[in-house]
mmCIF file of C-alpha atoms in Angstrom:
data_model
loop_
_atom_site.group_PDB
_atom_site.id
_atom_site.type_symbol
_atom_site.label_atom_id
_atom_site.label_comp_id
_atom_site.label_asym_id
_atom_site.label_seq_id
_atom_site.Cartn_x
_atom_site.Cartn_y
_atom_site.Cartn_z
ATOM 1 C CA UNK A 1 -42.544 -13.596 -8.221
ATOM 2 C CA UNK A 2 -40.834 -10.148 -7.113
ATOM 3 C CA UNK A 3 -39.242 -11.591 -3.992
ATOM 4 C CA UNK A 4 -37.837 -14.393 -5.942
ATOM 5 C CA UNK A 5 -35.756 -12.085 -8.914
ATOM 6 C CA UNK A 6 -35.006 -9.861 -5.620
ATOM 7 C CA UNK A 7 -33.443 -12.960 -4.386
ATOM 8 C CA UNK A 8 -31.628 -14.378 -6.824
ATOM 9 C CA UNK A 9 -30.795 -10.619 -8.082
ATOM 10 C CA UNK A 10 -28.529 -10.298 -4.623
ATOM 11 C CA UNK A 11 -27.223 -14.082 -4.984
ATOM 12 C CA UNK A 12 -25.788 -13.390 -8.064
ATOM 13 C CA UNK A 13 -24.224 -10.049 -6.974
ATOM 14 C CA UNK A 14 -23.388 -11.624 -3.870
ATOM 15 C CA UNK A 15 -21.283 -14.745 -6.259
ATOM 16 C CA UNK A 16 -19.595 -11.866 -8.219
ATOM 17 C CA UNK A 17 -18.479 -10.172 -5.534
ATOM 18 C CA UNK A 18 -17.224 -12.888 -4.122
ATOM 19 C CA UNK A 19 -15.114 -14.181 -7.304
ATOM 20 C CA UNK A 20 -13.887 -10.436 -6.963
ATOM 21 C CA UNK A 21 -12.420 -10.502 -3.694
ATOM 22 C CA UNK A 22 -10.792 -13.825 -4.877
ATOM 23 C CA UNK A 23 -9.655 -12.725 -7.893
ATOM 24 C CA UNK A 24 -7.811 -9.847 -6.523
ATOM 25 C CA UNK A 25 -6.664 -11.246 -3.538
ATOM 26 C CA UNK A 26 -4.810 -13.685 -5.821
ATOM 27 C CA UNK A 27 -3.370 -10.362 -7.862
ATOM 28 C CA UNK A 28 -2.023 -9.441 -3.957
ATOM 29 C CA UNK A 29 -0.827 -12.844 -3.053
ATOM 30 C CA UNK A 30 1.283 -14.081 -6.573
ATOM 31 C CA UNK A 31 1.519 -11.989 -9.525
ATOM 32 C CA UNK A 32 1.905 -8.713 -7.240
ATOM 33 C CA UNK A 33 3.668 -10.120 -4.125
ATOM 34 C CA UNK A 34 4.180 -7.629 -0.950
ATOM 35 C CA UNK A 35 7.269 -5.004 -1.440
ATOM 36 C CA UNK A 36 6.108 -4.846 -5.662
ATOM 37 C CA UNK A 37 4.195 -1.896 -5.864
ATOM 38 C CA UNK A 38 7.342 -0.021 -7.101
ATOM 39 C CA UNK A 39 8.710 -2.531 -9.322
ATOM 40 C CA UNK A 40 5.473 -4.273 -10.924
ATOM 41 C CA UNK A 41 2.336 -3.474 -12.105
ATOM 42 C CA UNK A 42 -0.428 -5.790 -13.335
ATOM 43 C CA UNK A 43 -3.060 -3.814 -16.358
ATOM 44 C CA UNK A 44 -2.030 -0.696 -15.273
ATOM 45 C CA UNK A 45 -2.982 -0.809 -11.324
ATOM 46 C CA UNK A 46 -0.082 -1.250 -9.008
ATOM 47 C CA UNK A 47 -0.436 -3.634 -5.856
ATOM 48 C CA UNK A 48 -1.370 -0.034 -4.152
ATOM 49 C CA UNK A 49 -4.130 -0.057 -6.132
ATOM 50 C CA UNK A 50 -5.367 -3.475 -6.461
ATOM 51 C CA UNK A 51 -5.131 -3.517 -2.584
ATOM 52 C CA UNK A 52 -8.004 -0.940 -2.840
ATOM 53 C CA UNK A 53 -9.959 -2.256 -5.319
ATOM 54 C CA UNK A 54 -9.590 -5.274 -3.450
ATOM 55 C CA UNK A 55 -11.165 -3.480 -0.026
ATOM 56 C CA UNK A 56 -13.994 -1.974 -1.875
ATOM 57 C CA UNK A 57 -14.992 -5.233 -3.633
ATOM 58 C CA UNK A 58 -15.318 -6.315 0.131
ATOM 59 C CA UNK A 59 -17.035 -3.987 1.545
ATOM 60 C CA UNK A 60 -19.803 -3.850 -1.722
ATOM 61 C CA UNK A 61 -19.685 -8.298 -0.191
ATOM 62 C CA UNK A 62 -20.385 -7.024 3.476
ATOM 63 C CA UNK A 63 -23.378 -4.538 2.117
ATOM 64 C CA UNK A 64 -24.910 -7.011 0.281
ATOM 65 C CA UNK A 65 -24.913 -10.149 2.791
ATOM 66 C CA UNK A 66 -26.485 -7.127 5.540
ATOM 67 C CA UNK A 67 -28.921 -6.522 2.844
ATOM 68 C CA UNK A 68 -29.632 -10.395 2.132
ATOM 69 C CA UNK A 69 -29.893 -10.756 5.832
ATOM 70 C CA UNK A 70 -32.376 -7.540 6.360
ATOM 71 C CA UNK A 71 -34.544 -8.279 3.869
ATOM 72 C CA UNK A 72 -34.972 -12.964 5.588
ATOM 73 C CA UNK A 73 -34.588 -11.273 8.915
ATOM 74 C CA UNK A 74 -37.960 -13.309 9.937
ATOM 75 C CA UNK A 75 -36.686 -16.246 7.734
ATOM 76 C CA UNK A 76 -33.726 -16.842 10.254
ATOM 77 C CA UNK A 77 -35.863 -15.753 13.353
ATOM 78 C CA UNK A 78 -38.373 -18.531 12.525
ATOM 79 C CA UNK A 79 -35.771 -21.098 11.330
ATOM 80 C CA UNK A 80 -33.898 -20.311 14.516
ATOM 81 C CA UNK A 81 -36.777 -20.943 16.812
ATOM 82 C CA UNK A 82 -38.407 -24.027 15.273
ATOM 83 C CA UNK A 83 -34.544 -25.258 15.289
ATOM 84 C CA UNK A 84 -32.588 -26.782 12.098
ATOM 85 C CA UNK A 85 -34.026 -29.690 10.034
ATOM 86 C CA UNK A 86 -31.812 -32.872 9.742
ATOM 87 C CA UNK A 87 -30.602 -32.358 6.669
ATOM 88 C CA UNK A 88 -31.707 -34.815 4.066
ATOM 89 C CA UNK A 89 -28.901 -36.569 1.406
ATOM 90 C CA UNK A 90 -29.133 -34.337 -1.737
ATOM 91 C CA UNK A 91 -30.040 -35.937 -4.946
ATOM 92 C CA UNK A 92 -27.527 -37.171 -7.535
ATOM 93 C CA UNK A 93 -28.591 -34.569 -9.640
ATOM 94 C CA UNK A 94 -27.863 -31.866 -7.011
ATOM 95 C CA UNK A 95 -24.448 -33.281 -6.744
ATOM 96 C CA UNK A 96 -23.403 -33.253 -10.767
ATOM 97 C CA UNK A 97 -24.814 -29.648 -10.801
ATOM 98 C CA UNK A 98 -22.631 -28.353 -8.135
ATOM 99 C CA UNK A 99 -19.549 -30.528 -9.182
ATOM 100 C CA UNK A 100 -19.793 -29.179 -12.717
ATOM 101 C CA UNK A 101 -20.269 -25.858 -11.196
ATOM 102 C CA UNK A 102 -17.087 -26.065 -9.215
ATOM 103 C CA UNK A 103 -15.746 -27.162 -12.366
ATOM 104 C CA UNK A 104 -16.555 -24.451 -14.400
ATOM 105 C CA UNK A 105 -15.655 -21.777 -11.870
ATOM 106 C CA UNK A 106 -12.144 -23.396 -11.541
ATOM 107 C CA UNK A 107 -11.325 -23.177 -15.114
ATOM 108 C CA UNK A 108 -12.146 -19.744 -15.277
ATOM 109 C CA UNK A 109 -10.053 -18.891 -12.084
ATOM 110 C CA UNK A 110 -7.209 -20.544 -13.822
ATOM 111 C CA UNK A 111 -7.603 -19.107 -17.230
ATOM 112 C CA UNK A 112 -7.842 -15.459 -14.595
ATOM 113 C CA UNK A 113 -4.786 -16.287 -12.817
ATOM 114 C CA UNK A 114 -2.562 -17.170 -15.882
ATOM 115 C CA UNK A 115 -3.861 -13.986 -17.467
ATOM 116 C CA UNK A 116 -2.353 -12.316 -14.391
ATOM 117 C CA UNK A 117 0.736 -13.740 -14.082
ATOM 118 C CA UNK A 118 1.080 -13.335 -18.376
ATOM 119 C CA UNK A 119 -0.424 -9.299 -17.621
ATOM 120 C CA UNK A 120 2.726 -8.239 -15.282
ATOM 121 C CA UNK A 121 4.574 -5.865 -16.390
ATOM 122 C CA UNK A 122 8.074 -3.986 -15.219
ATOM 123 C CA UNK A 123 7.641 -0.322 -14.360
ATOM 124 C CA UNK A 124 10.303 1.730 -16.668
ATOM 125 C CA UNK A 125 9.252 5.162 -15.474
ATOM 126 C CA UNK A 126 8.843 6.314 -12.319
ATOM 127 C CA UNK A 127 4.779 6.540 -11.598
ATOM 128 C CA UNK A 128 3.225 9.746 -9.634
ATOM 129 C CA UNK A 129 2.781 7.477 -6.868
ATOM 130 C CA UNK A 130 6.143 6.349 -6.359
ATOM 131 C CA UNK A 131 9.630 7.455 -4.875
ATOM 132 C CA UNK A 132 12.277 6.993 -7.679
ATOM 133 C CA UNK A 133 15.948 6.931 -6.168
ATOM 134 C CA UNK A 134 18.262 9.871 -5.948
ATOM 135 C CA UNK A 135 19.463 11.495 -8.510
ATOM 136 C CA UNK A 136 23.375 9.840 -9.139
ATOM 137 C CA UNK A 137 25.352 13.337 -8.561
ATOM 138 C CA UNK A 138 29.284 13.575 -7.819
ATOM 139 C CA UNK A 139 30.486 12.664 -4.646
ATOM 140 C CA UNK A 140 29.769 15.992 -1.805
ATOM 141 C CA UNK A 141 32.762 17.154 -0.086
ATOM 142 C CA UNK A 142 33.734 16.967 2.904
ATOM 143 C CA UNK A 143 33.448 19.076 5.967
ATOM 144 C CA UNK A 144 37.218 18.983 5.967
ATOM 145 C CA UNK A 145 37.895 20.448 2.894
ATOM 146 C CA UNK A 146 35.322 23.140 2.916
ATOM 147 C CA UNK A 147 35.397 24.559 6.754
ATOM 148 C CA UNK A 148 32.344 24.875 8.461
ATOM 149 C CA UNK A 149 29.093 23.516 7.143
ATOM 150 C CA UNK A 150 26.931 26.114 5.650
ATOM 151 C CA UNK A 151 23.154 24.540 6.218
ATOM 152 C CA UNK A 152 21.626 26.338 2.918
ATOM 153 C CA UNK A 153 24.604 25.384 0.826
ATOM 154 C CA UNK A 154 25.612 21.948 1.466
ATOM 155 C CA UNK A 155 23.120 20.322 4.117
ATOM 156 C CA UNK A 156 20.000 21.335 1.943
ATOM 157 C CA UNK A 157 20.611 20.480 -1.282
ATOM 158 C CA UNK A 158 21.149 17.063 0.452
ATOM 159 C CA UNK A 159 18.261 17.189 1.902
ATOM 160 C CA UNK A 160 15.886 18.695 -1.094
ATOM 161 C CA UNK A 161 17.386 15.781 -3.854
ATOM 162 C CA UNK A 162 17.357 12.523 -1.522
ATOM 163 C CA UNK A 163 13.946 13.005 0.384
ATOM 164 C CA UNK A 164 11.908 16.102 -0.544
ATOM 165 C CA UNK A 165 10.417 14.135 -4.151
ATOM 166 C CA UNK A 166 8.317 11.671 -1.111
ATOM 167 C CA UNK A 167 8.646 13.842 1.976
ATOM 168 C CA UNK A 168 7.732 17.396 0.658
ATOM 169 C CA UNK A 169 4.911 19.542 -1.020
ATOM 170 C CA UNK A 170 3.623 17.110 -3.454
ATOM 171 C CA UNK A 171 4.178 13.822 -1.241
ATOM 172 C CA UNK A 172 4.149 13.347 2.592
ATOM 173 C CA UNK A 173 4.957 9.930 2.979
ATOM 174 C CA UNK A 174 4.846 8.937 6.635
ATOM 175 C CA UNK A 175 3.565 12.590 7.543
ATOM 176 C CA UNK A 176 6.595 13.570 7.376
ATOM 177 C CA UNK A 177 7.990 16.913 5.194
ATOM 178 C CA UNK A 178 11.823 16.788 4.211
ATOM 179 C CA UNK A 179 11.399 20.694 3.404
ATOM 180 C CA UNK A 180 10.065 21.582 6.988
ATOM 181 C CA UNK A 181 12.747 22.513 10.262
ATOM 182 C CA UNK A 182 9.968 21.405 12.633
ATOM 183 C CA UNK A 183 9.522 18.142 10.904
ATOM 184 C CA UNK A 184 13.014 16.525 12.151
ATOM 185 C CA UNK A 185 12.337 17.635 15.627
ATOM 186 C CA UNK A 186 8.101 16.415 16.288
ATOM 187 C CA UNK A 187 9.125 12.428 17.882
ATOM 188 C CA UNK A 188 8.353 9.919 16.291
ATOM 189 C CA UNK A 189 7.873 6.633 17.431
ATOM 190 C CA UNK A 190 9.496 8.205 20.770
ATOM 191 C CA UNK A 191 12.015 9.706 19.288
ATOM 192 C CA UNK A 192 12.594 12.657 16.711
ATOM 193 C CA UNK A 193 14.836 11.746 13.587
ATOM 194 C CA UNK A 194 17.143 14.568 14.680
ATOM 195 C CA UNK A 195 18.377 15.037 17.902
ATOM 196 C CA UNK A 196 21.020 18.712 17.855
ATOM 197 C CA UNK A 197 24.305 17.608 18.758
ATOM 198 C CA UNK A 198 24.236 13.945 18.828
ATOM 199 C CA UNK A 199 24.263 12.567 15.148
ATOM 200 C CA UNK A 200 24.918 9.457 17.090
ATOM 201 C CA UNK A 201 21.702 9.100 18.164
ATOM 202 C CA UNK A 202 19.847 10.300 15.214
ATOM 203 C CA UNK A 203 17.577 8.112 13.617
ATOM 204 C CA UNK A 204 18.075 9.989 10.065
ATOM 205 C CA UNK A 205 21.554 8.881 10.332
ATOM 206 C CA UNK A 206 20.625 4.962 10.565
ATOM 207 C CA UNK A 207 18.506 5.600 8.498
ATOM 208 C CA UNK A 208 20.279 7.491 5.675
ATOM 209 C CA UNK A 209 23.386 5.329 6.495
ATOM 210 C CA UNK A 210 21.920 2.130 6.018
ATOM 211 C CA UNK A 211 22.057 1.384 9.431
ATOM 212 C CA UNK A 212 18.655 0.909 10.455
ATOM 213 C CA UNK A 213 16.233 -1.647 8.529
ATOM 214 C CA UNK A 214 13.769 0.145 6.363
ATOM 215 C CA UNK A 215 11.502 0.158 3.207
ATOM 216 C CA UNK A 216 13.680 0.606 -0.022
ATOM 217 C CA UNK A 217 17.117 1.227 1.567
ATOM 218 C CA UNK A 218 18.527 2.275 -2.340
ATOM 219 C CA UNK A 219 15.890 5.302 -1.737
ATOM 220 C CA UNK A 220 17.402 5.921 1.582
ATOM 221 C CA UNK A 221 20.904 5.594 1.267
ATOM 222 C CA UNK A 222 23.493 8.724 0.677
ATOM 223 C CA UNK A 223 26.769 8.032 -0.223
ATOM 224 C CA UNK A 224 29.242 8.352 2.865
ATOM 225 C CA UNK A 225 30.340 11.537 2.053
ATOM 226 C CA UNK A 226 27.052 12.811 2.274
ATOM 227 C CA UNK A 227 26.235 11.441 5.843
ATOM 228 C CA UNK A 228 29.350 12.881 6.455
ATOM 229 C CA UNK A 229 27.824 16.538 5.911
ATOM 230 C CA UNK A 230 24.425 15.508 7.812
ATOM 231 C CA UNK A 231 26.739 14.323 10.907
ATOM 232 C CA UNK A 232 27.980 17.383 11.173
ATOM 233 C CA UNK A 233 25.820 19.698 10.652
ATOM 234 C CA UNK A 234 23.555 17.883 13.329
ATOM 235 C CA UNK A 235 26.524 17.727 15.724
ATOM 236 C CA UNK A 236 26.880 21.028 15.547
ATOM 237 C CA UNK A 237 23.250 21.561 16.580
ATOM 238 C CA UNK A 238 21.282 21.232 13.409
ATOM 239 C CA UNK A 239 20.532 24.764 12.966
ATOM 240 C CA UNK A 240 18.064 25.803 9.933
ATOM 241 C CA UNK A 241 18.402 29.749 9.263
ATOM 242 C CA UNK A 242 16.548 31.928 7.472
ATOM 243 C CA UNK A 243 16.926 31.072 3.831
ATOM 244 C CA UNK A 244 19.130 33.851 2.704
ATOM 245 C CA UNK A 245 17.338 36.174 -0.806
#
């Protein structure tokens, strides 16, 4: 009797987890489609967070399936040895019960889908796990109007405003920190972000000028004047002197 209860409990748990996977998968595909992580939220969670929920439910289902196999391994071995007997036609009552179950599950999932679509909200304020676009500022002066480029006066304020919020001490998106000179010179995908003396070949300029196709171009693209300052800095060898006191 206890074995029967254990089997029933495992089956119910597996069914609940499968429904959870289907539900979170539906959320990730329709109400919160790819690319919506920074704009949409459902029941307090972003798409990325729903993906985490989906992952852990999947892991739990895998554990339940493995446990189920372990408890019935002897039966599995015996069944394989005997070879499966020809399947019998299910009686009408079993068909009716199966169809009724499918109807109930389908209705519940439809209600869930409607609730998910109605529950989607637009994010009005930046969340801690998202990076806001750079704050609007007045156009940066061009190098010609200010003379030689000074890193701490002209260059670093641009990097600090546009990059450090997502690539700084608090968050390091892409394992990159914009406040450390070595990170600009570390090869990424075979090439560093900054090639001293050659701004035209530096990926940083392509990213910040909008010429390289990346996620959230509105976050990364800078004004032409700011890009020009960074170009001049890189062409001058990308110096990063000690910070003045």
